[in-house]
């Protein structure tokens, strides 16, 4: 929210001499973060108001040039050459006289140009640094209508705004009232201890006659107050006055037309968004209703939107004419021929507006206020303020009486112990001070001893609990009043076993050449379809968020693969080719959930409530995943490189198991999204803890990934605790090395062969390594050749050949018995 100090000065009696730094500190003390302070542009020298007396058209040049006589409050007018065409005789303009220095170091001096002496410059808003418009000069007013307030020769800086400071404030979502000058002025006046003037403290005119339009609210739960007035006689060519345009520009709002500018001005002033309809384009009565699924509306931004049954509409007999609280429709837009206007101001239920904004990706200044909460008491006041401005500057007049459908109930009363703020903040706030602060924010307070019955003001819909009132007391008295006392830190106990395991896994994968790439833990059903998951797959049981960041990804992830594969695709689109990334974090399996209770905030939850809260939290197992594509080993002068294959994904799982101190068994498996013939189950004991291998070609095509992309995902929390590590035996006796090539049926997993060989050798086996896998001639069909290197060593003696041969033959026999392996000749 951008706040010009000049506008704030009109509403708050800011003490003379208050500096920008002191205002900055006051805003921060109120909990309004100052993001930036926009100071006036550097401009020195004489800048005055001028009145155009004569215009002489110079026609002997290639482009139209004007020589103007301008009254700048001196005995004689000054002659000034100007190329702009957007002003006329009697217009009031900003004139920089010789000696002035405009922003950017542009020095003004009398000079001869186009055969005339130009004794100054008539300035545009961009030349003065107060806007971006350079298509014409800045017209401040016209004729006698503005002569009383704009006197030639008087300083133009206060009128133009070159001496104004603008604060850019960050308003938290719970404080919608601060999205207006009215709300900020109220808080600042209380903080500075000075009077403030409420711009909403006006009595609307006694409009008479039948309501200007027929209106029905079909969904009062989503719209508890709807107000509207009709106007006619608006001059569509009437420009917005400079003061209004200047303040809109300072607040970051673009000037469009008088009718639209007035609604935006009142929104900034009072915090009540409004919408102006071209009355001549409406058909029949207006209804506020829910949309029918599939209904369509073209909004003011030109986008044709498909509506859902949760969208709230303003409609007439022709259909939707506006997305309530978000944006109007294109068919009723105010145009350059609009003479009759229908002004609407309403109070909408905030969460419905918020859902519509996110569903349609349509943020707007109006929606930004409605989803935070507006003041339902000012709808008619805002209409009266806008009607007065349109009458003053555009000649409009109100027709008939107002529409004001108000179904609000009484405001809730909050009971609070006057000592509660002090007990929570650790500061002794007297009961009288607590009551005074709550009255300062606009609340009605009735005291009964230490008990206060507080009725929040209409503009503070965020105040619903005693804790909210505590926050207001602490904020107004000052956060700096709270003593800063650090508690004694308990002695540390170091990392837990689970924390050490997770860190070890991350370090091990990084050491293996993988790059960690965390992603958002959200996904949508579309990506699960792209992964080819069956309808009954447990990963399709999603936990859907009520208020997701994106409607396309409204659920918590049940697998790490979507985020990792999206990271892979994003890097590939930026020219990367050889990629190996990993992520470890929680996933959220779906399933039946118990409803969590909503504990009060006035006391500590008891053990039963805490147990119910923890019982409602979904399980969140810790997974680790990797994805690879391109070359696993880079190409260079030493060779062409080696592409990543399914075995690299399996090896990544072995790295994770080794870092966890666990022995991992690998066997053939089948699970989407992996290729059925190139998928490995990762097994610990009898439990499958993950899968690794090559992705299915259809998955790669759906996600636009290179063919043979590989992936691995493993449930770290399913791994058993690591046994106490035992160091390897160290023997000073020489080893015996032997090799064996075994013919094994193709369906036998290598892990089963390895297990049988290890069991058959006994205690003399020091190391067993698979160094070759071969299929093809002369190996018979349906079989493969597995070549192993054995290392035998005894801890207490030198092995004899007979001992080594016996251990070797025992291994081969065990493999033959368990898997049907045959020693190759």
Short mmCIF file of C-alpha atoms in Angstrom, two decimals, residues 12 26-27 30-32 175 177-178 181-193 196 440-441 459-460 472 475-476:
data_model
loop_
_atom_site.label_atom_id
_atom_site.label_comp_id
_atom_site.label_asym_id
_atom_site.label_seq_id
_atom_site.Cartn_x
_atom_site.Cartn_y
_atom_site.Cartn_z
CA UNK A 12 -3.90 13.35 10.48
CA UNK A 26 5.90 5.14 13.76
CA UNK A 27 4.77 2.85 10.95
CA UNK A 30 2.39 -0.10 14.39
CA UNK A 31 3.43 -3.34 12.71
CA UNK A 32 3.36 -1.85 9.20
CA UNK A 175 -5.25 -6.17 8.51
CA UNK A 177 -8.35 -1.93 7.07
CA UNK A 178 -4.76 -0.75 6.51
CA UNK A 181 -5.67 6.00 3.84
CA UNK A 182 -8.52 5.99 6.33
CA UNK A 183 -7.24 2.94 8.19
CA UNK A 184 -3.61 4.04 8.21
CA UNK A 185 -4.57 7.55 9.35
CA UNK A 186 -6.57 6.12 12.26
CA UNK A 187 -3.64 4.03 13.49
CA UNK A 188 -1.07 6.78 12.95
CA UNK A 189 -3.17 9.36 14.79
CA UNK A 190 -3.45 7.03 17.80
CA UNK A 191 0.28 6.22 17.70
CA UNK A 192 1.29 9.90 17.56
CA UNK A 193 -1.35 10.95 20.07
CA UNK A 196 -7.34 12.50 12.88
CA UNK A 440 -8.46 3.80 20.24
CA UNK A 441 -8.73 1.08 17.61
CA UNK A 459 -13.66 -2.58 9.91
CA UNK A 460 -11.86 -5.13 12.12
CA UNK A 472 -3.70 -4.99 19.53
CA UNK A 475 1.07 -3.36 19.23
CA UNK A 476 -0.34 0.02 20.26
#
